[in-house]
mmCIF file of C-alpha atoms in Angstrom:
data_model
loop_
_atom_site.group_PDB
_atom_site.id
_atom_site.type_symbol
_atom_site.label_atom_id
_atom_site.label_comp_id
_atom_site.label_asym_id
_atom_site.label_seq_id
_atom_site.Cartn_x
_atom_site.Cartn_y
_atom_site.Cartn_z
ATOM 1 C CA UNK A 1 -12.130 -12.804 22.059
ATOM 2 C CA UNK A 2 -15.303 -10.971 22.695
ATOM 3 C CA UNK A 3 -14.177 -7.753 22.757
ATOM 4 C CA UNK A 4 -12.928 -8.539 18.881
ATOM 5 C CA UNK A 5 -15.759 -10.012 18.314
ATOM 6 C CA UNK A 6 -17.455 -6.250 19.152
ATOM 7 C CA UNK A 7 -15.119 -4.365 16.984
ATOM 8 C CA UNK A 8 -15.445 -7.050 13.926
ATOM 9 C CA UNK A 9 -19.414 -5.627 14.264
ATOM 10 C CA UNK A 10 -17.972 -1.895 14.241
ATOM 11 C CA UNK A 11 -16.571 -2.467 11.172
ATOM 12 C CA UNK A 12 -19.252 -3.651 9.632
ATOM 13 C CA UNK A 13 -21.256 -1.248 10.747
ATOM 14 C CA UNK A 14 -18.223 0.805 9.512
ATOM 15 C CA UNK A 15 -18.636 -0.581 5.859
ATOM 16 C CA UNK A 16 -22.615 0.498 5.892
ATOM 17 C CA UNK A 17 -22.333 3.752 6.207
ATOM 18 C CA UNK A 18 -19.090 4.460 3.983
ATOM 19 C CA UNK A 19 -20.854 3.252 1.052
ATOM 20 C CA UNK A 20 -22.106 6.472 0.760
ATOM 21 C CA UNK A 21 -19.448 8.998 0.677
ATOM 22 C CA UNK A 22 -17.764 10.418 -2.766
ATOM 23 C CA UNK A 23 -15.624 8.727 -4.721
ATOM 24 C CA UNK A 24 -12.516 10.630 -5.402
ATOM 25 C CA UNK A 25 -9.868 8.660 -7.389
ATOM 26 C CA UNK A 26 -6.992 10.196 -5.097
ATOM 27 C CA UNK A 27 -7.917 9.388 -2.254
ATOM 28 C CA UNK A 28 -8.853 6.438 -3.354
ATOM 29 C CA UNK A 29 -5.173 5.256 -4.644
ATOM 30 C CA UNK A 30 -3.696 7.132 -1.688
ATOM 31 C CA UNK A 31 -5.954 4.445 1.276
ATOM 32 C CA UNK A 32 -5.124 1.712 -0.895
ATOM 33 C CA UNK A 33 -1.945 2.659 -0.997
ATOM 34 C CA UNK A 34 -1.541 3.075 2.908
ATOM 35 C CA UNK A 35 -3.161 -0.208 3.785
ATOM 36 C CA UNK A 36 -0.605 -2.194 1.576
ATOM 37 C CA UNK A 37 1.809 -0.231 3.448
ATOM 38 C CA UNK A 38 0.279 -1.342 6.176
ATOM 39 C CA UNK A 39 1.012 -4.586 5.259
ATOM 40 C CA UNK A 40 4.541 -4.703 4.499
ATOM 41 C CA UNK A 41 4.648 -3.432 8.187
ATOM 42 C CA UNK A 42 3.974 -7.236 9.565
ATOM 43 C CA UNK A 43 7.120 -8.606 7.091
ATOM 44 C CA UNK A 44 9.983 -6.350 8.675
ATOM 45 C CA UNK A 45 10.396 -3.198 10.133
ATOM 46 C CA UNK A 46 11.187 0.469 7.437
ATOM 47 C CA UNK A 47 15.318 0.268 6.340
ATOM 48 C CA UNK A 48 15.849 -3.347 7.337
ATOM 49 C CA UNK A 49 16.328 -5.704 4.442
ATOM 50 C CA UNK A 50 18.874 -5.250 1.983
ATOM 51 C CA UNK A 51 16.568 -5.867 -0.263
ATOM 52 C CA UNK A 52 12.654 -6.053 -0.288
ATOM 53 C CA UNK A 53 9.699 -5.273 -2.814
ATOM 54 C CA UNK A 54 6.653 -5.367 -2.076
ATOM 55 C CA UNK A 55 3.598 -5.954 -5.125
ATOM 56 C CA UNK A 56 -0.010 -5.367 -4.801
ATOM 57 C CA UNK A 57 -1.748 -6.048 -8.722
ATOM 58 C CA UNK A 58 -5.862 -6.182 -8.760
ATOM 59 C CA UNK A 59 -7.497 -8.770 -10.915
ATOM 60 C CA UNK A 60 -8.006 -8.116 -14.162
ATOM 61 C CA UNK A 61 -6.176 -5.259 -15.155
ATOM 62 C CA UNK A 62 -3.048 -7.209 -17.371
ATOM 63 C CA UNK A 63 -6.443 -7.687 -19.244
ATOM 64 C CA UNK A 64 -7.458 -4.800 -18.961
ATOM 65 C CA UNK A 65 -3.919 -3.327 -20.606
ATOM 66 C CA UNK A 66 -3.305 -6.017 -22.664
ATOM 67 C CA UNK A 67 -7.281 -6.234 -24.588
ATOM 68 C CA UNK A 68 -6.435 -2.018 -25.258
ATOM 69 C CA UNK A 69 -3.313 -2.846 -26.503
ATOM 70 C CA UNK A 70 -5.034 -5.183 -28.504
ATOM 71 C CA UNK A 71 -7.597 -3.025 -30.119
ATOM 72 C CA UNK A 72 -5.716 -0.223 -31.132
ATOM 73 C CA UNK A 73 -3.190 -2.586 -33.110
ATOM 74 C CA UNK A 74 -2.404 0.515 -36.064
ATOM 75 C CA UNK A 75 -3.581 -2.060 -38.778
ATOM 76 C CA UNK A 76 -6.511 -1.663 -37.277
ATOM 77 C CA UNK A 77 -9.011 1.653 -38.883
ATOM 78 C CA UNK A 78 -9.478 4.685 -36.424
ATOM 79 C CA UNK A 79 -13.023 4.269 -36.553
ATOM 80 C CA UNK A 80 -12.591 0.271 -35.398
ATOM 81 C CA UNK A 81 -10.355 1.757 -32.984
ATOM 82 C CA UNK A 82 -12.538 3.424 -31.385
ATOM 83 C CA UNK A 83 -15.110 0.865 -31.577
ATOM 84 C CA UNK A 84 -12.967 -1.737 -29.749
ATOM 85 C CA UNK A 85 -11.650 0.333 -27.048
ATOM 86 C CA UNK A 86 -15.475 0.613 -25.901
ATOM 87 C CA UNK A 87 -15.978 -2.316 -25.806
ATOM 88 C CA UNK A 88 -13.100 -2.788 -24.137
ATOM 89 C CA UNK A 89 -14.296 0.033 -21.621
ATOM 90 C CA UNK A 90 -18.385 -1.314 -21.454
ATOM 91 C CA UNK A 91 -16.825 -4.961 -20.385
ATOM 92 C CA UNK A 92 -15.592 -3.362 -17.677
ATOM 93 C CA UNK A 93 -17.599 -0.758 -16.903
ATOM 94 C CA UNK A 94 -18.196 0.488 -13.271
ATOM 95 C CA UNK A 95 -15.008 -1.050 -11.546
ATOM 96 C CA UNK A 96 -11.262 0.338 -10.755
ATOM 97 C CA UNK A 97 -8.171 -1.630 -11.266
ATOM 98 C CA UNK A 98 -5.147 -1.101 -9.195
ATOM 99 C CA UNK A 99 -2.154 -1.359 -9.072
ATOM 100 C CA UNK A 100 1.403 -1.081 -6.784
ATOM 101 C CA UNK A 101 4.796 -1.950 -6.903
ATOM 102 C CA UNK A 102 7.863 -0.735 -4.226
ATOM 103 C CA UNK A 103 11.400 -1.325 -4.572
ATOM 104 C CA UNK A 104 14.105 -0.338 -1.478
ATOM 105 C CA UNK A 105 17.450 -1.353 -1.240
ATOM 106 C CA UNK A 106 19.147 -0.370 2.043
ATOM 107 C CA UNK A 107 22.907 -0.354 3.069
ATOM 108 C CA UNK A 108 23.609 -0.944 6.010
ATOM 109 C CA UNK A 109 26.813 0.765 8.188
ATOM 110 C CA UNK A 110 29.084 -0.039 10.874
ATOM 111 C CA UNK A 111 26.841 -0.116 14.294
ATOM 112 C CA UNK A 112 28.094 2.190 17.440
ATOM 113 C CA UNK A 113 27.326 2.326 21.122
ATOM 114 C CA UNK A 114 27.175 4.774 23.560
ATOM 115 C CA UNK A 115 26.485 3.556 27.345
ATOM 116 C CA UNK A 116 22.987 1.718 27.256
ATOM 117 C CA UNK A 117 22.877 2.271 23.831
ATOM 118 C CA UNK A 118 22.767 1.394 20.276
ATOM 119 C CA UNK A 119 23.728 3.274 16.722
ATOM 120 C CA UNK A 120 21.658 0.787 13.661
ATOM 121 C CA UNK A 121 23.162 3.524 10.483
ATOM 122 C CA UNK A 122 21.804 2.585 7.401
ATOM 123 C CA UNK A 123 21.739 4.632 3.703
ATOM 124 C CA UNK A 124 18.896 3.468 1.736
ATOM 125 C CA UNK A 125 16.682 4.125 -1.831
ATOM 126 C CA UNK A 126 13.362 3.488 -2.799
ATOM 127 C CA UNK A 127 10.956 3.253 -5.427
ATOM 128 C CA UNK A 128 7.743 3.182 -6.062
ATOM 129 C CA UNK A 129 5.005 2.659 -9.069
ATOM 130 C CA UNK A 130 1.911 2.894 -8.220
ATOM 131 C CA UNK A 131 -1.477 3.588 -9.836
ATOM 132 C CA UNK A 132 -6.062 3.638 -9.403
ATOM 133 C CA UNK A 133 -7.964 2.968 -13.415
ATOM 134 C CA UNK A 134 -11.720 3.871 -12.916
ATOM 135 C CA UNK A 135 -14.005 3.315 -15.305
ATOM 136 C CA UNK A 136 -17.826 4.383 -15.001
ATOM 137 C CA UNK A 137 -20.337 5.659 -17.059
ATOM 138 C CA UNK A 138 -22.061 8.701 -14.501
ATOM 139 C CA UNK A 139 -21.827 11.631 -17.100
ATOM 140 C CA UNK A 140 -22.373 9.795 -19.709
ATOM 141 C CA UNK A 141 -24.100 6.393 -19.690
ATOM 142 C CA UNK A 142 -23.339 5.923 -23.471
ATOM 143 C CA UNK A 143 -19.740 7.477 -24.085
ATOM 144 C CA UNK A 144 -17.321 6.006 -20.939
ATOM 145 C CA UNK A 145 -14.829 7.095 -18.821
ATOM 146 C CA UNK A 146 -11.619 6.124 -17.556
ATOM 147 C CA UNK A 147 -10.538 8.341 -14.999
ATOM 148 C CA UNK A 148 -6.619 7.049 -14.464
ATOM 149 C CA UNK A 149 -4.298 7.872 -12.105
ATOM 150 C CA UNK A 150 -0.562 7.175 -11.876
ATOM 151 C CA UNK A 151 2.028 8.015 -9.376
ATOM 152 C CA UNK A 152 5.851 7.765 -9.256
ATOM 153 C CA UNK A 153 7.977 7.891 -6.368
ATOM 154 C CA UNK A 154 11.836 7.999 -5.208
ATOM 155 C CA UNK A 155 13.319 8.038 -2.655
ATOM 156 C CA UNK A 156 16.415 8.455 -0.860
ATOM 157 C CA UNK A 157 18.214 9.515 2.761
ATOM 158 C CA UNK A 158 20.245 7.691 5.881
ATOM 159 C CA UNK A 159 18.460 5.987 8.168
ATOM 160 C CA UNK A 160 19.458 5.899 11.942
ATOM 161 C CA UNK A 161 17.738 3.404 14.770
ATOM 162 C CA UNK A 162 18.483 2.653 18.224
ATOM 163 C CA UNK A 163 18.255 0.608 20.841
ATOM 164 C CA UNK A 164 18.457 0.784 24.443
ATOM 165 C CA UNK A 165 17.826 -2.536 26.368
ATOM 166 C CA UNK A 166 15.228 -2.054 30.213
ATOM 167 C CA UNK A 167 12.646 -4.715 30.407
ATOM 168 C CA UNK A 168 10.375 -3.085 27.170
ATOM 169 C CA UNK A 169 13.179 -3.445 24.007
ATOM 170 C CA UNK A 170 12.580 -0.345 23.028
ATOM 171 C CA UNK A 171 13.724 0.861 19.306
ATOM 172 C CA UNK A 172 13.806 4.145 17.437
ATOM 173 C CA UNK A 173 14.039 4.684 14.359
ATOM 174 C CA UNK A 174 14.961 7.912 12.114
ATOM 175 C CA UNK A 175 15.019 8.324 8.776
ATOM 176 C CA UNK A 176 16.267 11.763 6.431
ATOM 177 C CA UNK A 177 15.245 11.813 3.048
ATOM 178 C CA UNK A 178 14.439 13.130 -0.264
ATOM 179 C CA UNK A 179 11.645 12.176 -1.355
ATOM 180 C CA UNK A 180 10.442 13.210 -5.260
ATOM 181 C CA UNK A 181 6.967 12.770 -6.673
ATOM 182 C CA UNK A 182 6.016 12.852 -10.175
ATOM 183 C CA UNK A 183 2.173 12.224 -11.124
ATOM 184 C CA UNK A 184 -0.898 12.704 -13.012
ATOM 185 C CA UNK A 185 -4.786 12.108 -13.118
ATOM 186 C CA UNK A 186 -6.507 12.352 -16.874
ATOM 187 C CA UNK A 187 -9.882 11.459 -18.018
ATOM 188 C CA UNK A 188 -10.387 9.772 -21.341
ATOM 189 C CA UNK A 189 -13.425 8.380 -23.096
ATOM 190 C CA UNK A 190 -12.537 5.643 -26.389
ATOM 191 C CA UNK A 191 -12.135 7.998 -28.537
ATOM 192 C CA UNK A 192 -8.824 10.045 -26.101
ATOM 193 C CA UNK A 193 -7.414 6.224 -26.018
ATOM 194 C CA UNK A 194 -8.108 4.906 -29.357
ATOM 195 C CA UNK A 195 -5.982 8.366 -30.632
ATOM 196 C CA UNK A 196 -3.189 7.469 -27.871
ATOM 197 C CA UNK A 197 -3.464 3.826 -28.117
ATOM 198 C CA UNK A 198 -3.296 3.421 -24.309
ATOM 199 C CA UNK A 199 -4.280 4.404 -20.800
ATOM 200 C CA UNK A 200 -1.262 6.226 -20.267
ATOM 201 C CA UNK A 201 2.607 6.014 -20.649
ATOM 202 C CA UNK A 202 5.266 6.785 -17.462
ATOM 203 C CA UNK A 203 6.513 8.840 -19.382
ATOM 204 C CA UNK A 204 4.046 11.719 -19.273
ATOM 205 C CA UNK A 205 5.658 11.712 -15.737
ATOM 206 C CA UNK A 206 7.665 14.431 -15.701
ATOM 207 C CA UNK A 207 6.940 17.324 -12.872
ATOM 208 C CA UNK A 208 8.079 16.846 -9.779
ATOM 209 C CA UNK A 209 7.501 17.753 -6.085
ATOM 210 C CA UNK A 210 10.957 17.858 -4.644
ATOM 211 C CA UNK A 211 11.108 18.249 -0.875
ATOM 212 C CA UNK A 212 13.028 16.828 3.125
ATOM 213 C CA UNK A 213 11.304 14.963 4.854
ATOM 214 C CA UNK A 214 12.028 12.999 7.963
ATOM 215 C CA UNK A 215 9.955 9.781 8.993
ATOM 216 C CA UNK A 216 10.112 8.092 13.024
ATOM 217 C CA UNK A 217 9.369 5.002 13.596
ATOM 218 C CA UNK A 218 8.856 2.978 17.630
ATOM 219 C CA UNK A 219 8.582 0.242 18.314
ATOM 220 C CA UNK A 220 8.076 -1.061 22.434
ATOM 221 C CA UNK A 221 7.285 -5.154 22.740
ATOM 222 C CA UNK A 222 7.853 -7.574 25.495
ATOM 223 C CA UNK A 223 6.075 -11.059 26.866
ATOM 224 C CA UNK A 224 2.736 -9.728 26.604
ATOM 225 C CA UNK A 225 2.826 -7.251 23.664
ATOM 226 C CA UNK A 226 3.939 -5.200 20.957
ATOM 227 C CA UNK A 227 3.425 -1.704 20.255
ATOM 228 C CA UNK A 228 4.580 -0.012 16.495
ATOM 229 C CA UNK A 229 3.826 4.141 15.695
ATOM 230 C CA UNK A 230 4.870 5.042 12.659
ATOM 231 C CA UNK A 231 4.831 8.862 11.811
ATOM 232 C CA UNK A 232 5.854 9.332 8.018
ATOM 233 C CA UNK A 233 6.204 11.929 5.400
ATOM 234 C CA UNK A 234 7.033 14.599 8.501
ATOM 235 C CA UNK A 235 7.834 17.581 5.337
ATOM 236 C CA UNK A 236 10.514 19.444 7.212
ATOM 237 C CA UNK A 237 10.649 21.924 3.442
ATOM 238 C CA UNK A 238 10.263 22.174 -0.230
ATOM 239 C CA UNK A 239 13.086 21.424 -2.517
ATOM 240 C CA UNK A 240 14.014 24.365 -4.517
ATOM 241 C CA UNK A 241 13.103 24.754 -7.946
ATOM 242 C CA UNK A 242 10.244 22.009 -7.145
ATOM 243 C CA UNK A 243 6.326 21.716 -8.600
ATOM 244 C CA UNK A 244 3.358 21.108 -6.801
ATOM 245 C CA UNK A 245 2.290 16.934 -7.102
ATOM 246 C CA UNK A 246 -1.227 15.949 -7.049
ATOM 247 C CA UNK A 247 -1.275 13.593 -4.009
ATOM 248 C CA UNK A 248 0.066 16.801 -1.951
ATOM 249 C CA UNK A 249 2.000 15.977 0.762
ATOM 250 C CA UNK A 250 0.421 15.260 4.794
ATOM 251 C CA UNK A 251 1.851 12.739 7.297
ATOM 252 C CA UNK A 252 0.935 9.080 7.577
ATOM 253 C CA UNK A 253 0.009 8.297 11.043
ATOM 254 C CA UNK A 254 -0.277 4.232 11.579
ATOM 255 C CA UNK A 255 -0.128 2.149 15.589
ATOM 256 C CA UNK A 256 -0.232 -1.709 15.764
ATOM 257 C CA UNK A 257 -0.655 -3.508 19.017
ATOM 258 C CA UNK A 258 -0.296 -6.900 19.098
ATOM 259 C CA UNK A 259 -1.653 -9.188 21.735
ATOM 260 C CA UNK A 260 1.084 -11.758 22.950
ATOM 261 C CA UNK A 261 0.077 -15.199 24.089
ATOM 262 C CA UNK A 262 2.163 -18.414 25.140
ATOM 263 C CA UNK A 263 1.135 -21.538 23.601
ATOM 264 C CA UNK A 264 2.177 -25.048 24.107
ATOM 265 C CA UNK A 265 0.481 -26.462 20.402
ATOM 266 C CA UNK A 266 1.137 -26.146 16.751
ATOM 267 C CA UNK A 267 -0.116 -22.970 16.626
ATOM 268 C CA UNK A 268 0.751 -19.987 18.434
ATOM 269 C CA UNK A 269 -2.644 -16.801 17.827
ATOM 270 C CA UNK A 270 -1.492 -13.581 17.985
ATOM 271 C CA UNK A 271 -4.300 -10.826 17.643
ATOM 272 C CA UNK A 272 -3.434 -7.419 16.950
ATOM 273 C CA UNK A 273 -5.887 -4.352 16.337
ATOM 274 C CA UNK A 274 -4.369 -1.401 14.559
ATOM 275 C CA UNK A 275 -4.474 1.961 12.522
ATOM 276 C CA UNK A 276 -3.732 4.200 10.120
ATOM 277 C CA UNK A 277 -4.249 7.929 9.168
ATOM 278 C CA UNK A 278 -3.524 10.128 6.466
ATOM 279 C CA UNK A 279 -5.626 13.486 6.204
ATOM 280 C CA UNK A 280 -8.450 12.103 2.555
ATOM 281 C CA UNK A 281 -8.370 8.728 4.660
ATOM 282 C CA UNK A 282 -11.985 8.578 7.025
ATOM 283 C CA UNK A 283 -11.457 6.844 10.549
ATOM 284 C CA UNK A 284 -13.665 3.970 9.613
ATOM 285 C CA UNK A 285 -11.228 2.964 7.187
ATOM 286 C CA UNK A 286 -8.398 3.986 9.007
ATOM 287 C CA UNK A 287 -9.142 0.600 11.871
ATOM 288 C CA UNK A 288 -8.313 -2.948 11.230
ATOM 289 C CA UNK A 289 -8.139 -5.865 13.329
ATOM 290 C CA UNK A 290 -6.835 -9.977 12.704
ATOM 291 C CA UNK A 291 -4.746 -12.587 13.844
ATOM 292 C CA UNK A 292 -0.636 -13.673 13.847
ATOM 293 C CA UNK A 293 -1.024 -17.760 13.391
ATOM 294 C CA UNK A 294 2.392 -19.162 12.580
ATOM 295 C CA UNK A 295 3.167 -22.780 13.260
ATOM 296 C CA UNK A 296 5.790 -23.738 16.006
ATOM 297 C CA UNK A 297 7.030 -27.073 14.197
ATOM 298 C CA UNK A 298 10.394 -26.728 11.658
ATOM 299 C CA UNK A 299 8.945 -25.101 8.787
ATOM 300 C CA UNK A 300 8.984 -21.324 9.573
ATOM 301 C CA UNK A 301 5.217 -21.153 7.929
ATOM 302 C CA UNK A 302 2.926 -18.374 9.224
ATOM 303 C CA UNK A 303 -0.620 -16.527 7.855
ATOM 304 C CA UNK A 304 -2.312 -13.329 8.658
ATOM 305 C CA UNK A 305 -5.765 -13.149 8.580
ATOM 306 C CA UNK A 306 -6.805 -8.972 8.509
ATOM 307 C CA UNK A 307 -10.246 -7.537 8.086
ATOM 308 C CA UNK A 308 -10.852 -3.389 7.666
ATOM 309 C CA UNK A 309 -14.345 -1.989 6.837
ATOM 310 C CA UNK A 310 -13.590 -2.749 3.222
ATOM 311 C CA UNK A 311 -11.050 -5.555 2.768
ATOM 312 C CA UNK A 312 -10.350 -9.244 4.081
ATOM 313 C CA UNK A 313 -6.682 -10.081 4.063
ATOM 314 C CA UNK A 314 -5.308 -13.534 3.485
ATOM 315 C CA UNK A 315 -1.272 -13.023 3.753
ATOM 316 C CA UNK A 316 0.501 -16.451 4.130
ATOM 317 C CA UNK A 317 4.658 -16.049 4.134
ATOM 318 C CA UNK A 318 7.248 -18.194 4.671
ATOM 319 C CA UNK A 319 10.500 -16.422 6.668
ATOM 320 C CA UNK A 320 13.758 -17.800 7.267
ATOM 321 C CA UNK A 321 17.097 -15.704 8.797
ATOM 322 C CA UNK A 322 17.703 -13.711 5.273
ATOM 323 C CA UNK A 323 14.830 -14.460 2.997
ATOM 324 C CA UNK A 324 11.312 -13.838 3.555
ATOM 325 C CA UNK A 325 8.292 -14.026 1.108
ATOM 326 C CA UNK A 326 4.353 -14.193 0.486
ATOM 327 C CA UNK A 327 1.981 -14.069 -1.547
ATOM 328 C CA UNK A 328 -1.260 -13.025 -0.547
ATOM 329 C CA UNK A 329 -4.650 -12.061 -1.031
ATOM 330 C CA UNK A 330 -7.400 -8.380 -1.117
ATOM 331 C CA UNK A 331 -10.291 -9.435 -1.085
ATOM 332 C CA UNK A 332 -13.386 -7.174 -0.639
ATOM 333 C CA UNK A 333 -16.363 -8.413 1.159
ATOM 334 C CA UNK A 334 -19.198 -6.132 -0.493
ATOM 335 C CA UNK A 335 -18.866 -4.896 -3.572
ATOM 336 C CA UNK A 336 -20.600 -2.709 -4.924
ATOM 337 C CA UNK A 337 -18.138 -0.318 -3.160
ATOM 338 C CA UNK A 338 -18.814 3.834 -3.607
ATOM 339 C CA UNK A 339 -21.191 2.469 -7.017
ATOM 340 C CA UNK A 340 -17.940 0.979 -8.253
ATOM 341 C CA UNK A 341 -17.075 -3.143 -8.283
ATOM 342 C CA UNK A 342 -14.239 -3.609 -6.707
ATOM 343 C CA UNK A 343 -11.512 -6.728 -7.542
ATOM 344 C CA UNK A 344 -9.035 -8.663 -5.187
ATOM 345 C CA UNK A 345 -5.875 -7.632 -5.208
ATOM 346 C CA UNK A 346 -3.033 -10.387 -4.902
ATOM 347 C CA UNK A 347 0.468 -9.329 -3.223
ATOM 348 C CA UNK A 348 3.498 -10.216 -3.608
ATOM 349 C CA UNK A 349 5.888 -9.472 -0.622
ATOM 350 C CA UNK A 350 9.667 -9.953 -0.984
ATOM 351 C CA UNK A 351 12.405 -8.911 1.254
ATOM 352 C CA UNK A 352 16.230 -10.652 2.430
ATOM 353 C CA UNK A 353 16.930 -9.023 5.492
ATOM 354 C CA UNK A 354 20.100 -7.514 7.811
#
């Protein structure tokens, strides 16, 4: 407990230091999305569900889109549309809105054994649509802009989990796949939004960055601890005719250590420490800690409390043998961040395990 108190203090000090960094919309999107990916790993490892969905949406995003749609109604004059949009942008001044929706389908193939090793292959396909909208008036105090980053990603390929029996119950999963990324970044003022009638359209995502990549996921556990190490998005080669995406392709490294313990009470506490890293992250942004609290009665419910240098995450969940569900909140404990007000992010996770 003493060590966790020290680490919490370190995270809080990082939170203060991180406030002075310059905001970059694409870098900020990568950070928020990677935090969503680490949250997703609390529910099951990659490629271990027939169906898996994650949804992360900032409070106020739906209202922002709806207000702009109604404010640019076709029956309204051009000048009135611009006035309406300007009012909406001022209402949302110096705020960000994040969205991340991911779906994954997996088809297990027949398993086979060799010596003391077991191979569990599968085919998979996944798609992600995400984005970040930042409304600010730093350039012109009277004419706010909406900086919009939109990202669409599709992956399909084959994965195989290798299990081997020893005192650590180790496993290694390798996934080989083709990845297609389409993205765009655009900055719009009230006039350009009013002319187009919306912030952005997914039809504007045209050029694709195609590549072949590989992921590795390792797990080791016994009665005292569990260790997971993930190395994803290792680019093997670029596909022919591919364009360059704005987000680029940098490997994602993640590790988490769970402290297991024997518990005879109604609740079991499993503290954890973790870190995730990509090229655009800082060390302060990468660290997190928390605990999983599992009820040891007949109802399979548990709650995850997680803290990083900006957010407190609360993930209650229910896990049956063939169905997982969670509705959670990622709430900022300091605002503003880099002079931008950050809202709560609502998350939903659904999984149907093999």
